[in-house]
Amino acid sequence: MATSRWTAAPARAASPRRRGPVLEQAILEAALEQLSTVGWSGLTMEGVATAAQTGKAAVYRRWPSKEDLVVHALRVGLPQLDEAPGLGSVREDLLELCRRIRDAMYSRPGFALRAVLHECDTVTAERFHDVISEGVVNPSVRLIKEVIRRGIERGEVRSGGTDDYVCDVIPAMLMYRSKVCGSEWSDEEFEGLIDQVMVPLLRR
């Protein structure tokens, strides 16, 4: 008996339609992936929608512009800096904290953030100021102060070591050397920063 092409073809299972938080997460991950591959200039809402296997309208309903989308993706995706190291000395704690900051900035969301900062113009960069402050700088400063306070209690660090200018040195140097000098921040560079700058600043 002849078999028609309709009965011969295997049934194709319909892919489940993603909705709500599942779809939103897929879009955010697609945005970070696009930033990692095509950069800020090459990222489009259409490209993100295609990568997330959804329609462009689904993206625009949630984020009216690519700036809004990327800001949200970075806020959600950046690793949390929420616990100070406790290795027993200020020097070792600051070194470990520097490594954790580096790991955050070299994660996929961190790489995406650096791509944005290197590519976008000054006006657009202002949109990401809060992301940098809330996601990287402020948590770093808070943990640096916690490490230094412990050092003061142990008698390692001079009183007044938690001064804002002192605690801004590490994040300021990391940002400057990365953005202006293209530094990759090896462990040796971290040791130089701590031993040549922070330890003398904090010494009793």
PDB file of C-alpha atoms in Angstrom:
ATOM      1  CA  MET A   1       0.000   0.000   0.000  1.00  0.00           C
ATOM      2  CA  ALA A   2       1.328   3.444  -0.892  1.00  0.00           C
ATOM      3  CA  THR A   3       2.176   5.616   2.021  1.00  0.00           C
ATOM      4  CA  SER A   4       1.550   9.319   1.753  1.00  0.00           C
ATOM      5  CA  ARG A   5       4.188  11.760   2.801  1.00  0.00           C
ATOM      6  CA  TRP A   6       1.849  12.972   5.515  1.00  0.00           C
ATOM      7  CA  THR A   7       1.650   9.599   7.257  1.00  0.00           C
ATOM      8  CA  ALA A   8       5.272   8.656   6.582  1.00  0.00           C
ATOM      9  CA  ALA A   9       6.845  11.734   8.140  1.00  0.00           C
ATOM     10  CA  PRO A  10       7.595  11.286  11.849  1.00  0.00           C
ATOM     11  CA  ALA A  11       5.651  13.525  14.131  1.00  0.00           C
ATOM     12  CA  ARG A  12       7.670  16.542  15.228  1.00  0.00           C
ATOM     13  CA  ALA A  13       7.323  17.409  18.861  1.00  0.00           C
ATOM     14  CA  ALA A  14       6.451  21.021  19.393  1.00  0.00           C
ATOM     15  CA  SER A  15       9.037  22.833  21.466  1.00  0.00           C
ATOM     16  CA  PRO A  16       7.527  24.122  24.696  1.00  0.00           C
ATOM     17  CA  ARG A  17       6.876  27.832  24.690  1.00  0.00           C
ATOM     18  CA  ARG A  18       8.830  29.572  27.412  1.00  0.00           C
ATOM     19  CA  ARG A  19       7.121  32.228  29.449  1.00  0.00           C
ATOM     20  CA  GLY A  20       7.671  34.437  32.471  1.00  0.00           C
ATOM     21  CA  PRO A  21      10.929  34.085  34.424  1.00  0.00           C
ATOM     22  CA  VAL A  22      12.200  31.244  32.216  1.00  0.00           C
ATOM     23  CA  LEU A  23      11.937  33.355  29.070  1.00  0.00           C
ATOM     24  CA  GLU A  24      13.348  36.400  30.834  1.00  0.00           C
ATOM     25  CA  GLN A  25      16.405  34.436  31.990  1.00  0.00           C
ATOM     26  CA  ALA A  26      16.967  33.128  28.467  1.00  0.00           C
ATOM     27  CA  ILE A  27      16.902  36.682  27.106  1.00  0.00           C
ATOM     28  CA  LEU A  28      19.322  37.969  29.746  1.00  0.00           C
ATOM     29  CA  GLU A  29      21.741  35.102  29.078  1.00  0.00           C
ATOM     30  CA  ALA A  30      21.490  35.751  25.348  1.00  0.00           C
ATOM     31  CA  ALA A  31      22.309  39.430  25.901  1.00  0.00           C
ATOM     32  CA  LEU A  32      25.453  38.545  27.869  1.00  0.00           C
ATOM     33  CA  GLU A  33      26.478  36.007  25.246  1.00  0.00           C
ATOM     34  CA  GLN A  34      25.998  38.561  22.461  1.00  0.00           C
ATOM     35  CA  LEU A  35      28.126  41.088  24.326  1.00  0.00           C
ATOM     36  CA  SER A  36      30.857  38.475  24.683  1.00  0.00           C
ATOM     37  CA  THR A  37      30.849  37.652  20.964  1.00  0.00           C
ATOM     38  CA  VAL A  38      29.871  40.780  19.005  1.00  0.00           C
ATOM     39  CA  GLY A  39      30.477  43.485  21.636  1.00  0.00           C
ATOM     40  CA  TRP A  40      28.390  46.500  22.552  1.00  0.00           C
ATOM     41  CA  SER A  41      28.380  48.004  19.050  1.00  0.00           C
ATOM     42  CA  GLY A  42      27.291  44.763  17.403  1.00  0.00           C
ATOM     43  CA  LEU A  43      24.581  43.891  19.922  1.00  0.00           C
ATOM     44  CA  THR A  44      21.020  44.335  18.663  1.00  0.00           C
ATOM     45  CA  MET A  45      17.652  43.522  20.155  1.00  0.00           C
ATOM     46  CA  GLU A  46      16.919  41.392  17.095  1.00  0.00           C
ATOM     47  CA  GLY A  47      20.111  39.390  17.628  1.00  0.00           C
ATOM     48  CA  VAL A  48      19.295  38.831  21.285  1.00  0.00           C
ATOM     49  CA  ALA A  49      15.776  37.678  20.405  1.00  0.00           C
ATOM     50  CA  THR A  50      17.128  35.212  17.838  1.00  0.00           C
ATOM     51  CA  ALA A  51      19.704  33.840  20.285  1.00  0.00           C
ATOM     52  CA  ALA A  52      17.001  33.453  22.948  1.00  0.00           C
ATOM     53  CA  GLN A  53      14.697  31.748  20.431  1.00  0.00           C
ATOM     54  CA  THR A  54      11.911  34.221  20.945  1.00  0.00           C
ATOM     55  CA  GLY A  55      10.320  37.104  19.115  1.00  0.00           C
ATOM     56  CA  LYS A  56      11.652  40.644  19.081  1.00  0.00           C
ATOM     57  CA  ALA A  57       8.402  41.881  20.606  1.00  0.00           C
ATOM     58  CA  ALA A  58       8.974  39.722  23.693  1.00  0.00           C
ATOM     59  CA  VAL A  59      12.265  41.522  24.279  1.00  0.00           C
ATOM     60  CA  TYR A  60      10.898  45.015  23.710  1.00  0.00           C
ATOM     61  CA  ARG A  61       7.949  44.375  26.034  1.00  0.00           C
ATOM     62  CA  ARG A  62      10.397  43.944  28.908  1.00  0.00           C
ATOM     63  CA  TRP A  63      13.187  46.360  27.940  1.00  0.00           C
ATOM     64  CA  PRO A  64      12.504  49.354  25.668  1.00  0.00           C
ATOM     65  CA  SER A  65      16.160  49.724  24.623  1.00  0.00           C
ATOM     66  CA  LYS A  66      19.343  47.711  24.506  1.00  0.00           C
ATOM     67  CA  GLU A  67      20.779  49.919  27.252  1.00  0.00           C
ATOM     68  CA  ASP A  68      17.924  48.899  29.571  1.00  0.00           C
ATOM     69  CA  LEU A  69      18.387  45.239  28.653  1.00  0.00           C
ATOM     70  CA  VAL A  70      22.141  45.240  29.237  1.00  0.00           C
ATOM     71  CA  VAL A  71      21.873  47.126  32.538  1.00  0.00           C
ATOM     72  CA  HIS A  72      19.409  44.513  33.809  1.00  0.00           C
ATOM     73  CA  ALA A  73      21.516  41.605  32.532  1.00  0.00           C
ATOM     74  CA  LEU A  74      24.609  42.960  34.289  1.00  0.00           C
ATOM     75  CA  ARG A  75      22.793  43.662  37.565  1.00  0.00           C
ATOM     76  CA  VAL A  76      21.439  40.127  37.677  1.00  0.00           C
ATOM     77  CA  GLY A  77      24.531  38.370  36.355  1.00  0.00           C
ATOM     78  CA  LEU A  78      27.529  39.939  38.099  1.00  0.00           C
ATOM     79  CA  PRO A  79      28.941  37.657  40.829  1.00  0.00           C
ATOM     80  CA  GLN A  80      28.229  38.882  44.339  1.00  0.00           C
ATOM     81  CA  LEU A  81      31.067  40.202  46.482  1.00  0.00           C
ATOM     82  CA  ASP A  82      29.464  39.640  49.862  1.00  0.00           C
ATOM     83  CA  GLU A  83      32.010  38.064  52.227  1.00  0.00           C
ATOM     84  CA  ALA A  84      35.412  39.316  53.345  1.00  0.00           C
ATOM     85  CA  PRO A  85      38.297  36.809  53.378  1.00  0.00           C
ATOM     86  CA  GLY A  86      39.471  35.676  56.803  1.00  0.00           C
ATOM     87  CA  LEU A  87      43.024  34.431  56.309  1.00  0.00           C
ATOM     88  CA  GLY A  88      44.428  36.009  59.466  1.00  0.00           C
ATOM     89  CA  SER A  89      46.390  38.983  58.108  1.00  0.00           C
ATOM     90  CA  VAL A  90      45.476  42.183  56.314  1.00  0.00           C
ATOM     91  CA  ARG A  91      47.992  41.534  53.541  1.00  0.00           C
ATOM     92  CA  GLU A  92      46.661  38.056  52.735  1.00  0.00           C
ATOM     93  CA  ASP A  93      43.039  39.142  53.068  1.00  0.00           C
ATOM     94  CA  LEU A  94      43.534  42.064  50.665  1.00  0.00           C
ATOM     95  CA  LEU A  95      45.326  39.841  48.168  1.00  0.00           C
ATOM     96  CA  GLU A  96      42.504  37.304  48.260  1.00  0.00           C
ATOM     97  CA  LEU A  97      39.915  40.065  47.910  1.00  0.00           C
ATOM     98  CA  CYS A  98      41.750  41.400  44.843  1.00  0.00           C
ATOM     99  CA  ARG A  99      41.608  37.933  43.293  1.00  0.00           C
ATOM    100  CA  ARG A 100      37.871  37.719  43.935  1.00  0.00           C
ATOM    101  CA  ILE A 101      37.306  41.116  42.315  1.00  0.00           C
ATOM    102  CA  ARG A 102      39.339  39.955  39.318  1.00  0.00           C
ATOM    103  CA  ASP A 103      37.266  36.759  39.099  1.00  0.00           C
ATOM    104  CA  ALA A 104      34.078  38.835  39.099  1.00  0.00           C
ATOM    105  CA  MET A 105      35.366  41.109  36.347  1.00  0.00           C
ATOM    106  CA  TYR A 106      36.525  38.126  34.256  1.00  0.00           C
ATOM    107  CA  SER A 107      33.257  36.230  34.597  1.00  0.00           C
ATOM    108  CA  ARG A 108      30.987  36.373  31.557  1.00  0.00           C
ATOM    109  CA  PRO A 109      28.947  39.285  32.996  1.00  0.00           C
ATOM    110  CA  GLY A 110      32.172  41.016  34.044  1.00  0.00           C
ATOM    111  CA  PHE A 111      33.617  40.568  30.567  1.00  0.00           C
ATOM    112  CA  ALA A 112      30.395  41.999  29.136  1.00  0.00           C
ATOM    113  CA  LEU A 113      30.637  44.987  31.470  1.00  0.00           C
ATOM    114  CA  ARG A 114      34.214  45.657  30.388  1.00  0.00           C
ATOM    115  CA  ALA A 115      33.177  45.395  26.732  1.00  0.00           C
ATOM    116  CA  VAL A 116      30.500  48.024  27.315  1.00  0.00           C
ATOM    117  CA  LEU A 117      32.885  50.374  29.113  1.00  0.00           C
ATOM    118  CA  HIS A 118      35.541  50.083  26.408  1.00  0.00           C
ATOM    119  CA  GLU A 119      33.187  50.519  23.443  1.00  0.00           C
ATOM    120  CA  CYS A 120      30.376  52.881  24.327  1.00  0.00           C
ATOM    121  CA  ASP A 121      30.615  56.654  24.294  1.00  0.00           C
ATOM    122  CA  THR A 122      30.734  58.851  27.389  1.00  0.00           C
ATOM    123  CA  VAL A 123      26.988  59.581  27.404  1.00  0.00           C
ATOM    124  CA  THR A 124      26.073  55.904  27.169  1.00  0.00           C
ATOM    125  CA  ALA A 125      28.683  54.981  29.765  1.00  0.00           C
ATOM    126  CA  GLU A 126      26.832  57.162  32.276  1.00  0.00           C
ATOM    127  CA  ARG A 127      23.943  54.679  32.069  1.00  0.00           C
ATOM    128  CA  PHE A 128      26.223  52.005  33.504  1.00  0.00           C
ATOM    129  CA  HIS A 129      27.695  54.072  36.330  1.00  0.00           C
ATOM    130  CA  ASP A 130      25.295  52.660  38.922  1.00  0.00           C
ATOM    131  CA  VAL A 131      25.933  49.093  37.722  1.00  0.00           C
ATOM    132  CA  ILE A 132      29.670  49.513  38.304  1.00  0.00           C
ATOM    133  CA  SER A 133      29.189  51.267  41.638  1.00  0.00           C
ATOM    134  CA  GLU A 134      26.568  48.907  43.053  1.00  0.00           C
ATOM    135  CA  GLY A 135      27.936  45.689  41.561  1.00  0.00           C
ATOM    136  CA  VAL A 136      31.702  46.138  41.933  1.00  0.00           C
ATOM    137  CA  VAL A 137      33.009  49.315  43.557  1.00  0.00           C
ATOM    138  CA  ASN A 138      30.751  49.680  46.608  1.00  0.00           C
ATOM    139  CA  PRO A 139      30.909  45.988  47.630  1.00  0.00           C
ATOM    140  CA  SER A 140      34.697  46.047  47.174  1.00  0.00           C
ATOM    141  CA  VAL A 141      35.101  49.125  49.365  1.00  0.00           C
ATOM    142  CA  ARG A 142      32.798  47.669  52.030  1.00  0.00           C
ATOM    143  CA  LEU A 143      34.834  44.455  52.214  1.00  0.00           C
ATOM    144  CA  ILE A 144      38.139  46.347  52.186  1.00  0.00           C
ATOM    145  CA  LYS A 145      36.923  48.359  55.181  1.00  0.00           C
ATOM    146  CA  GLU A 146      35.904  45.169  56.959  1.00  0.00           C
ATOM    147  CA  VAL A 147      39.365  43.631  56.383  1.00  0.00           C
ATOM    148  CA  ILE A 148      41.065  46.797  57.643  1.00  0.00           C
ATOM    149  CA  ARG A 149      38.823  47.039  60.718  1.00  0.00           C
ATOM    150  CA  ARG A 150      39.843  43.508  61.655  1.00  0.00           C
ATOM    151  CA  GLY A 151      43.462  44.535  61.193  1.00  0.00           C
ATOM    152  CA  ILE A 152      42.981  47.491  63.528  1.00  0.00           C
ATOM    153  CA  GLU A 153      41.489  45.172  66.154  1.00  0.00           C
ATOM    154  CA  ARG A 154      44.490  42.829  65.829  1.00  0.00           C
ATOM    155  CA  GLY A 155      46.916  45.730  66.118  1.00  0.00           C
ATOM    156  CA  GLU A 156      48.226  45.315  62.540  1.00  0.00           C
ATOM    157  CA  VAL A 157      46.839  48.555  61.154  1.00  0.00           C
ATOM    158  CA  ARG A 158      47.030  52.160  62.296  1.00  0.00           C
ATOM    159  CA  SER A 159      43.901  53.825  63.605  1.00  0.00           C
ATOM    160  CA  GLY A 160      42.182  55.721  60.835  1.00  0.00           C
ATOM    161  CA  GLY A 161      43.048  53.049  58.281  1.00  0.00           C
ATOM    162  CA  THR A 162      39.438  52.855  57.141  1.00  0.00           C
ATOM    163  CA  ASP A 163      39.613  56.381  55.712  1.00  0.00           C
ATOM    164  CA  ASP A 164      37.591  56.592  52.477  1.00  0.00           C
ATOM    165  CA  TYR A 165      40.583  57.657  50.395  1.00  0.00           C
ATOM    166  CA  VAL A 166      42.626  54.681  51.577  1.00  0.00           C
ATOM    167  CA  CYS A 167      39.799  52.230  50.916  1.00  0.00           C
ATOM    168  CA  ASP A 168      39.244  53.643  47.419  1.00  0.00           C
ATOM    169  CA  VAL A 169      42.821  52.883  46.343  1.00  0.00           C
ATOM    170  CA  ILE A 170      42.330  49.247  45.311  1.00  0.00           C
ATOM    171  CA  PRO A 171      39.165  49.639  43.185  1.00  0.00           C
ATOM    172  CA  ALA A 172      40.502  52.893  41.694  1.00  0.00           C
ATOM    173  CA  MET A 173      43.790  51.242  40.720  1.00  0.00           C
ATOM    174  CA  LEU A 174      42.048  48.188  39.308  1.00  0.00           C
ATOM    175  CA  MET A 175      39.749  50.311  37.144  1.00  0.00           C
ATOM    176  CA  TYR A 176      42.512  52.657  36.000  1.00  0.00           C
ATOM    177  CA  ARG A 177      45.060  49.980  35.156  1.00  0.00           C
ATOM    178  CA  SER A 178      42.462  47.845  33.377  1.00  0.00           C
ATOM    179  CA  LYS A 179      40.816  50.598  31.327  1.00  0.00           C
ATOM    180  CA  VAL A 180      43.784  52.872  30.624  1.00  0.00           C
ATOM    181  CA  CYS A 181      46.760  50.494  30.716  1.00  0.00           C
ATOM    182  CA  GLY A 182      45.081  47.253  29.609  1.00  0.00           C
ATOM    183  CA  SER A 183      46.377  45.390  32.655  1.00  0.00           C
ATOM    184  CA  GLU A 184      45.212  41.796  33.115  1.00  0.00           C
ATOM    185  CA  TRP A 185      46.085  41.924  36.854  1.00  0.00           C
ATOM    186  CA  SER A 186      48.297  38.915  37.451  1.00  0.00           C
ATOM    187  CA  ASP A 187      48.929  37.709  41.004  1.00  0.00           C
ATOM    188  CA  GLU A 188      52.338  39.411  40.822  1.00  0.00           C
ATOM    189  CA  GLU A 189      50.695  42.752  40.043  1.00  0.00           C
ATOM    190  CA  PHE A 190      48.346  42.309  42.973  1.00  0.00           C
ATOM    191  CA  GLU A 191      51.278  41.630  45.252  1.00  0.00           C
ATOM    192  CA  GLY A 192      52.959  44.811  44.055  1.00  0.00           C
ATOM    193  CA  LEU A 193      49.807  46.836  44.684  1.00  0.00           C
ATOM    194  CA  ILE A 194      49.382  45.473  48.200  1.00  0.00           C
ATOM    195  CA  ASP A 195      53.049  45.480  49.239  1.00  0.00           C
ATOM    196  CA  GLN A 196      54.084  48.783  47.680  1.00  0.00           C
ATOM    197  CA  VAL A 197      50.906  50.806  48.214  1.00  0.00           C
ATOM    198  CA  MET A 198      48.442  49.364  50.703  1.00  0.00           C
ATOM    199  CA  VAL A 199      50.791  47.952  53.362  1.00  0.00           C
ATOM    200  CA  PRO A 200      52.740  51.247  53.692  1.00  0.00           C
ATOM    201  CA  LEU A 201      49.450  53.177  53.857  1.00  0.00           C
ATOM    202  CA  LEU A 202      48.112  50.965  56.623  1.00  0.00           C
ATOM    203  CA  ARG A 203      51.257  50.326  58.649  1.00  0.00           C
ATOM    204  CA  ARG A 204      51.178  51.481  62.268  1.00  0.00           C
TER     205      ARG A 204
END
